[in-house]
PDB file of C-alpha atoms in Angstrom:
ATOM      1  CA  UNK A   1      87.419 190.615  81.011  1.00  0.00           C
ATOM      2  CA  UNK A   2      87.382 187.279  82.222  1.00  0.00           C
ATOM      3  CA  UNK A   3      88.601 184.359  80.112  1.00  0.00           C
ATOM      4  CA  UNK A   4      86.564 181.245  79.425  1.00  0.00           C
ATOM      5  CA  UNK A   5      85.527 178.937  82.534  1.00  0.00           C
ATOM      6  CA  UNK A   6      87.903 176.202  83.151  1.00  0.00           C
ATOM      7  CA  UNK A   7      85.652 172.593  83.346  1.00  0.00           C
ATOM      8  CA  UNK A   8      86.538 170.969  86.295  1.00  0.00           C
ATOM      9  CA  UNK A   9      89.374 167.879  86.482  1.00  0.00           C
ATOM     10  CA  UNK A  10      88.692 164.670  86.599  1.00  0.00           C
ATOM     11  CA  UNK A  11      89.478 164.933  90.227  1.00  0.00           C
ATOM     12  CA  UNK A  12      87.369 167.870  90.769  1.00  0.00           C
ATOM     13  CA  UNK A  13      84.601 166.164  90.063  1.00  0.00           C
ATOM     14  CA  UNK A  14      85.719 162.970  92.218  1.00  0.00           C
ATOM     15  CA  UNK A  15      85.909 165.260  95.002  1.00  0.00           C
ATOM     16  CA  UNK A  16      82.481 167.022  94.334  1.00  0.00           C
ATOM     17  CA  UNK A  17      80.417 163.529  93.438  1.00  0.00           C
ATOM     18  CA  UNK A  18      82.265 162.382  97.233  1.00  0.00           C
ATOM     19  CA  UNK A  19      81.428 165.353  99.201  1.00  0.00           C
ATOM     20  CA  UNK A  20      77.853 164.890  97.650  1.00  0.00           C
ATOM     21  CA  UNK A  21      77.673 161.647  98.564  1.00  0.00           C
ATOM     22  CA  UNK A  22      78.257 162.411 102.072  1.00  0.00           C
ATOM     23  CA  UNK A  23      75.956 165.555 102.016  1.00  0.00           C
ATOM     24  CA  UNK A  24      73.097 162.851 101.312  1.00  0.00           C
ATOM     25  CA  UNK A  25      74.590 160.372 103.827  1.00  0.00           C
ATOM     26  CA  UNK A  26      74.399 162.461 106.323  1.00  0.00           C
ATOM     27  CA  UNK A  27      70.650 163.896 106.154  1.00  0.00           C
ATOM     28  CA  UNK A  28      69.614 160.494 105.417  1.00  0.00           C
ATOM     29  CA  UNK A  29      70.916 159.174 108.887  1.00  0.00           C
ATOM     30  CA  UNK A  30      68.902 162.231 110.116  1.00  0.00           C
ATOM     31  CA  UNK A  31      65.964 161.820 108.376  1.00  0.00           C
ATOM     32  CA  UNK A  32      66.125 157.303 108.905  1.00  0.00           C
ATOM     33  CA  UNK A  33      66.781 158.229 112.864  1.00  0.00           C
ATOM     34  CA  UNK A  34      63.792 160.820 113.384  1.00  0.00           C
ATOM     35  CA  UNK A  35      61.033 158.660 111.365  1.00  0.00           C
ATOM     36  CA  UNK A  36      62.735 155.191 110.684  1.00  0.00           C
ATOM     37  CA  UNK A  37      62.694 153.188 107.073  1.00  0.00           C
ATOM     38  CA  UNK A  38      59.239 153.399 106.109  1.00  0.00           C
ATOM     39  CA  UNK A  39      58.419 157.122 107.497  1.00  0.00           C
ATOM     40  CA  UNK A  40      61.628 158.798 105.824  1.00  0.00           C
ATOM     41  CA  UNK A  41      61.253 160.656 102.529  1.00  0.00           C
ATOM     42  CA  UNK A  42      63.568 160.972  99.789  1.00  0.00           C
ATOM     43  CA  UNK A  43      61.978 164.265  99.201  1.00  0.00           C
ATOM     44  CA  UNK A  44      63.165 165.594 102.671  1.00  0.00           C
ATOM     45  CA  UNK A  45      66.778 163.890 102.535  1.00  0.00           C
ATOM     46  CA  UNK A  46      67.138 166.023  99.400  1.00  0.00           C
ATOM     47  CA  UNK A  47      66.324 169.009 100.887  1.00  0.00           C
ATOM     48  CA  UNK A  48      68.334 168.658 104.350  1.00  0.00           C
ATOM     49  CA  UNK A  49      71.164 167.658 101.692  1.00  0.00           C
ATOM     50  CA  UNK A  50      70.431 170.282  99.550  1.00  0.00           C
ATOM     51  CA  UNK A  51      70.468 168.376  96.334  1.00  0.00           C
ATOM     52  CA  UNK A  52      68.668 167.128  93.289  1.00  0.00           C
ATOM     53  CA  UNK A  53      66.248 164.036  94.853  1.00  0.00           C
ATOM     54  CA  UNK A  54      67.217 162.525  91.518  1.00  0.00           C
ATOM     55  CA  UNK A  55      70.980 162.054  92.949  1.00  0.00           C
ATOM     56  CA  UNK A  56      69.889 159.568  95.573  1.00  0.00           C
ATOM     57  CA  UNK A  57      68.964 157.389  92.717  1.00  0.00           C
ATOM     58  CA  UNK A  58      71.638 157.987  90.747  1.00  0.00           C
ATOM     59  CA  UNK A  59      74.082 157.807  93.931  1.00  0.00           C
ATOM     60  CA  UNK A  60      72.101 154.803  96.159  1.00  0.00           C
ATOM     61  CA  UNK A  61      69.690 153.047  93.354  1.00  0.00           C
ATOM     62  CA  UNK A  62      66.926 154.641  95.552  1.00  0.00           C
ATOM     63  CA  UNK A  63      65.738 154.730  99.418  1.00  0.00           C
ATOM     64  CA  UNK A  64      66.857 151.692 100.018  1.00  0.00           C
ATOM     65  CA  UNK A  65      69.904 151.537  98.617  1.00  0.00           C
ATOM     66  CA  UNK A  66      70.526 154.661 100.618  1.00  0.00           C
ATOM     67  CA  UNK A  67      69.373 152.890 103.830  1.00  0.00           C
ATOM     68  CA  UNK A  68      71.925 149.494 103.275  1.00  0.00           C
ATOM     69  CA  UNK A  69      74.799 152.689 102.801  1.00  0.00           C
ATOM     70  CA  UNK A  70      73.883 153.559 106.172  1.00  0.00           C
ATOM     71  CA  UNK A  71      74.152 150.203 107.607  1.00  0.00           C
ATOM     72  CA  UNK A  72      77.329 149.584 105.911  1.00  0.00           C
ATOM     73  CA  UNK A  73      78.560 153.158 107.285  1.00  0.00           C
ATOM     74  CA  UNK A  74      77.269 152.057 110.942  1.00  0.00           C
ATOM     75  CA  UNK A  75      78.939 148.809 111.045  1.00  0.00           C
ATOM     76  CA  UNK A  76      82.435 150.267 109.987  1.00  0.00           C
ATOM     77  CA  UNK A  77      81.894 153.859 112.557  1.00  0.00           C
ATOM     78  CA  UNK A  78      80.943 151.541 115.363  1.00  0.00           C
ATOM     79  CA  UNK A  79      84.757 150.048 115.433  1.00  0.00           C
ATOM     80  CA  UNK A  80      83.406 147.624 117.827  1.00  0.00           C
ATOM     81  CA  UNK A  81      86.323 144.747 117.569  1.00  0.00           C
ATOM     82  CA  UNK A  82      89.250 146.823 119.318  1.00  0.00           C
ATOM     83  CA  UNK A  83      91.446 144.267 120.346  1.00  0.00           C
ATOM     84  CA  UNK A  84      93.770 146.567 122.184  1.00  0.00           C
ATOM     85  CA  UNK A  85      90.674 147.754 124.257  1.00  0.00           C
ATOM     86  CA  UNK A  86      89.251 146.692 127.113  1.00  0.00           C
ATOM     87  CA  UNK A  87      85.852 145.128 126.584  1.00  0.00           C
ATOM     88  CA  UNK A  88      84.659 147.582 129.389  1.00  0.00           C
ATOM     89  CA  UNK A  89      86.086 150.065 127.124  1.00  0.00           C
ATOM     90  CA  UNK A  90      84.332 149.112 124.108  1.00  0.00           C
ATOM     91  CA  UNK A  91      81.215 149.203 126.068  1.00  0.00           C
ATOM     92  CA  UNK A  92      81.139 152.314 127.608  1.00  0.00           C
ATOM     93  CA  UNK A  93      82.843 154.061 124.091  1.00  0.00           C
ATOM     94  CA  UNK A  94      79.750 152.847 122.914  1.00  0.00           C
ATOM     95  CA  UNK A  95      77.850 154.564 125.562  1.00  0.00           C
ATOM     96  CA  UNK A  96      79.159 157.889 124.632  1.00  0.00           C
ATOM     97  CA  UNK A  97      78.792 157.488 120.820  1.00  0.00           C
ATOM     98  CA  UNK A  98      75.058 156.877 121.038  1.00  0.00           C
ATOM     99  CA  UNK A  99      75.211 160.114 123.582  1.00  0.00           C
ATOM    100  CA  UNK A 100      77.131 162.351 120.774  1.00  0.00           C
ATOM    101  CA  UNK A 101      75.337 160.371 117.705  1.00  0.00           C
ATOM    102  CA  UNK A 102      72.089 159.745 118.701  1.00  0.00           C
ATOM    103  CA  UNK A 103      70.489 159.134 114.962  1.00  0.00           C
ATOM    104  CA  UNK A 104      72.827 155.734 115.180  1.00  0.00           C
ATOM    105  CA  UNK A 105      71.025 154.182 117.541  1.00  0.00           C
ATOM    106  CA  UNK A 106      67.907 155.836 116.719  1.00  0.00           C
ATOM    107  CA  UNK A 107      68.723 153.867 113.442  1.00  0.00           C
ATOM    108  CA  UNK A 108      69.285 150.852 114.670  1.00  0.00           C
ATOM    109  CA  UNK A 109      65.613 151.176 116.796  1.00  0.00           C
ATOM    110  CA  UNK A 110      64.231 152.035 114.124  1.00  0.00           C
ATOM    111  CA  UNK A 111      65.361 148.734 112.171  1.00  0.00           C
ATOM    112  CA  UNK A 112      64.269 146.591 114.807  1.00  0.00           C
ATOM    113  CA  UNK A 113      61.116 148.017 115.381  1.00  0.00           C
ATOM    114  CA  UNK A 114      59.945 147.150 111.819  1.00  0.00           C
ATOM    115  CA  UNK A 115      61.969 143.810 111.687  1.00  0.00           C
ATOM    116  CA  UNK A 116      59.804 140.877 110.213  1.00  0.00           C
ATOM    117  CA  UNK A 117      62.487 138.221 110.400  1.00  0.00           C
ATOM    118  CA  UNK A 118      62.167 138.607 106.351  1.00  0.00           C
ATOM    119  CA  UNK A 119      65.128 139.224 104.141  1.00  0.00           C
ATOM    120  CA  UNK A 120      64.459 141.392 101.334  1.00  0.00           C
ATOM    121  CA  UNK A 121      68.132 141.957 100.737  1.00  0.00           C
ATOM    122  CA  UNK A 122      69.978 138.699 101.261  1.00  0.00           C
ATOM    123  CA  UNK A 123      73.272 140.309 100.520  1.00  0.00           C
ATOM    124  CA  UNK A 124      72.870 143.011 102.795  1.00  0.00           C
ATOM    125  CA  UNK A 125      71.433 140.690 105.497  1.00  0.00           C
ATOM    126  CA  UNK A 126      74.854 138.386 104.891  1.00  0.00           C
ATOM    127  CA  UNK A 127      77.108 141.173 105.525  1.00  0.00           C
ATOM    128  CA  UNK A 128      75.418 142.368 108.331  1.00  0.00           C
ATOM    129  CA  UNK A 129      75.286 138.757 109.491  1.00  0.00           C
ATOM    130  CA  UNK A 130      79.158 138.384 109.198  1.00  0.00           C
ATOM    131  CA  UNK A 131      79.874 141.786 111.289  1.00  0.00           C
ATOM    132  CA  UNK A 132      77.409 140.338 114.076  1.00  0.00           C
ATOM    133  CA  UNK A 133      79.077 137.050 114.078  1.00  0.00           C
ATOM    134  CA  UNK A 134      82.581 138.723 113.626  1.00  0.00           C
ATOM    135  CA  UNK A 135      81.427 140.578 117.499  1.00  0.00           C
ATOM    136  CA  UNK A 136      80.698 137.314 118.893  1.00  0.00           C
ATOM    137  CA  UNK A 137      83.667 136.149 117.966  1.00  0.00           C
ATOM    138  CA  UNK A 138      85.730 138.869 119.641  1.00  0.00           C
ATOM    139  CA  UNK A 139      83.523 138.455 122.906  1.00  0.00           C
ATOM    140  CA  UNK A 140      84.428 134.772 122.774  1.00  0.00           C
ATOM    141  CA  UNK A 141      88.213 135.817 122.317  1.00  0.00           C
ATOM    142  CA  UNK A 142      88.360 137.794 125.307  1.00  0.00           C
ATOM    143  CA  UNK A 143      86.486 135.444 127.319  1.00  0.00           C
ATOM    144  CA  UNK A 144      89.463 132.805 126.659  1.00  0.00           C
ATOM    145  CA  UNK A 145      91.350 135.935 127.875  1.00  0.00           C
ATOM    146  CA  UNK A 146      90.031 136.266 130.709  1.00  0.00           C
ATOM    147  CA  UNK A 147      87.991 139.111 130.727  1.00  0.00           C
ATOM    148  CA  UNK A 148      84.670 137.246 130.819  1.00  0.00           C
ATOM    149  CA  UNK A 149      83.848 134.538 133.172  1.00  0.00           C
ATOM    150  CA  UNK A 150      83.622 130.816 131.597  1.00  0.00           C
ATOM    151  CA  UNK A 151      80.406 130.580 132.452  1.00  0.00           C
ATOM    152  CA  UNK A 152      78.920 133.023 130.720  1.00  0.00           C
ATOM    153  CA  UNK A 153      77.762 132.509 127.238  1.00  0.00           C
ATOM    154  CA  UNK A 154      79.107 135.130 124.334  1.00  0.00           C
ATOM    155  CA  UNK A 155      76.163 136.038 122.422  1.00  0.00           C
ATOM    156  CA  UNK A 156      73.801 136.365 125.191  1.00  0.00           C
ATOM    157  CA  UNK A 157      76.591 138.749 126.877  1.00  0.00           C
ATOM    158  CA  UNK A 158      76.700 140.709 123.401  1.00  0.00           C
ATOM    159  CA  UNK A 159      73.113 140.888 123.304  1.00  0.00           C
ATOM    160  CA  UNK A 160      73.068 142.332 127.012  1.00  0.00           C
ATOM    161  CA  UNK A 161      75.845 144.882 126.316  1.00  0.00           C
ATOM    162  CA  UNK A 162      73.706 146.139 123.285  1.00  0.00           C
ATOM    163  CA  UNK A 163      70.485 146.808 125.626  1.00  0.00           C
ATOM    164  CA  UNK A 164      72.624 148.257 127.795  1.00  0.00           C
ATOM    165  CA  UNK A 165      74.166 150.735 125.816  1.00  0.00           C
ATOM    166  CA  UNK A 166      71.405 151.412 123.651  1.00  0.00           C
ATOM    167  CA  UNK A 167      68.666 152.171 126.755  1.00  0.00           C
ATOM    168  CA  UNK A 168      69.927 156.192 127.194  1.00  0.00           C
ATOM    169  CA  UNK A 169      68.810 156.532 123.122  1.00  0.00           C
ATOM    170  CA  UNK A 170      65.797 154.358 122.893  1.00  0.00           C
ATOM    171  CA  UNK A 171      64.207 154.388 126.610  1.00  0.00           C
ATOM    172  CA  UNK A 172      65.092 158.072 127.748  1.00  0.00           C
ATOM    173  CA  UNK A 173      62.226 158.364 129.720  1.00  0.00           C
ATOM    174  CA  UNK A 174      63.177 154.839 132.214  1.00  0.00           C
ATOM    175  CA  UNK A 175      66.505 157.337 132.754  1.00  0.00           C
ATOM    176  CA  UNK A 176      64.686 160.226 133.814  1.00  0.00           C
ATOM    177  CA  UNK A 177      62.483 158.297 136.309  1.00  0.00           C
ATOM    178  CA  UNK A 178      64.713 155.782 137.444  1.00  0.00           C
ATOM    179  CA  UNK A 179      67.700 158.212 138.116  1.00  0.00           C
ATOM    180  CA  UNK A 180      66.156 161.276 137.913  1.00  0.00           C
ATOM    181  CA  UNK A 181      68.725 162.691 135.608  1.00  0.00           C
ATOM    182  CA  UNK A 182      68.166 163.947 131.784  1.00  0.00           C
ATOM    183  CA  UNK A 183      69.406 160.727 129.322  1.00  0.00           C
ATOM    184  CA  UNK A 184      71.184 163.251 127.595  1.00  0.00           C
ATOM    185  CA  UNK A 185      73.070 164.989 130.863  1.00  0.00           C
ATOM    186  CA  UNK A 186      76.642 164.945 131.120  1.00  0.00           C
ATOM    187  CA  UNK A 187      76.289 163.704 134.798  1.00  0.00           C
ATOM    188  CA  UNK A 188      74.003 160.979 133.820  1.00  0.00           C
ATOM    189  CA  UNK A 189      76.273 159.813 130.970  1.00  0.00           C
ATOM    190  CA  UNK A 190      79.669 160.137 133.299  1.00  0.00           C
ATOM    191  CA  UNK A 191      77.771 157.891 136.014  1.00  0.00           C
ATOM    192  CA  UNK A 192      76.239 155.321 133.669  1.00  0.00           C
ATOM    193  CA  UNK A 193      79.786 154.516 131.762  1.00  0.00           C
ATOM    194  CA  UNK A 194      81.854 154.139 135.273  1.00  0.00           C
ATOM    195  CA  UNK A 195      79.058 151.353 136.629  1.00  0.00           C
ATOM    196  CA  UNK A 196      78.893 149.751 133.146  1.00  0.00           C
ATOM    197  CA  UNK A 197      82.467 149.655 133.217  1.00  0.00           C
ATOM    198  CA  UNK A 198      82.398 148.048 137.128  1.00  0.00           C
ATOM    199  CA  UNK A 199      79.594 145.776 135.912  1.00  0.00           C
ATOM    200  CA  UNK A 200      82.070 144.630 132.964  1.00  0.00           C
ATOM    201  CA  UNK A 201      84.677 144.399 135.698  1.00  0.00           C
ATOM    202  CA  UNK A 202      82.389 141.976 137.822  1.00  0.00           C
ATOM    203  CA  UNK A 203      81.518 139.487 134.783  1.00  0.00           C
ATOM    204  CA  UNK A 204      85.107 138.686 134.682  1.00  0.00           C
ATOM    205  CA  UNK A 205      84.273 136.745 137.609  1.00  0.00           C
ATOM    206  CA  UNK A 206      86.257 136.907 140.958  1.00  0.00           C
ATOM    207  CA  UNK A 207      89.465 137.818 141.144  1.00  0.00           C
ATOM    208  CA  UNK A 208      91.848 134.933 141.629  1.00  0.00           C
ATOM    209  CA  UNK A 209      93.384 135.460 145.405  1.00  0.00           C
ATOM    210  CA  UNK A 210      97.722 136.063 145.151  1.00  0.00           C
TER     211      UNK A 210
END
């Protein structure tokens, strides 16, 4: 005969409310990346999760609260200011994390497809401002480095790079017919990094002669 059920530790249940967390996390970036903001339904995150819906309330004050978690999550899985990178690094690491995590950048399309120029949530909008500016910032850095040419301007560079890295995910089809390769094809993906990385190498500018 078994004896009475032990109730779980205080850390027990840290752990559980954690790995629930990221349960609904994780079908949410799913469910945001296949039908964007306004398409996605709590009702369906709940079930990929397989929880209550009533926990993405009680976890994320609601879909939208859930979607600024996401954000938040993006900004800090991105890891774009490496310092001891090469910005030609950065760019194609980028490449192959939109390859391997393709609701990201589905995400972000989404976002910018239904971008009014509005701020519903200032706060969110402020830190997402700050990580944006922080980029800049580190573009500008390694320009005075030397890996960018002076004449270049940083945030027009940044917002180049982004295209760039983002076209496999959001224009698959201009891959197909302009290369003739799958967006998704290891070949295609091996090819695109190296000449994104010579491109990088050519914005530098010309290499001083010994």
């Amino acid at each position: 005969m078994s004896g009475p059920r032990r109730s779980p530790s205080g850390d027990e249940r840290k752990r559980d409310a954690e790995r629930t967390r990221e349960r609904i996390l994780e079908a949410a970036l799913v469910e945001f990346g296949e039908h964007g903001f306004a398409g996605a339904r709590t009702s369906a995150i709940a079930a990929r999760a397989g929880v209550n819906q009533q926990l993405i309330s009680y976890y994320f004050d609601g879909k939208e609260g859930l979607f600024q978690a996401l954000q938040r999550r993006w900004q800090t899985t991105s890891g774009a200011a490496q310092p001891d990178v090469t910005m030609a690094d950065v760019v194609t690491g980028f490449v192959r994390l939109g390859a391997t995590q393709r609701s990201w950048a589905r995400l972000l399309a989404w976002e910018g497809l239904a971008d009014t120029g509005a701020t519903p949530d200032p706060e969110g909008e402020q830190e997402a401002q700050a990580y944006f500016t922080a980029m800049v910032d580190d573009v500008r850095r390694r320009q005075e480095a030397g890996e960018l040419a002076a004449s270049l301007d940083p945030p027009y560079v940044l917002l180049m790079l982004f295209a760039a890295t983002l076209a496999p995910t959001v224009l698959p089809q201009v891959v197909r017919r302009v290369t003739g390769l799958p967006a998704d094809s290891q070949e295609f993906l091996d090819t695109y990094a190296d000449q994104l990385g010579k491109i990088m190498a050519h914005l530098a500018g010309p290499t001083p002669a010994a």
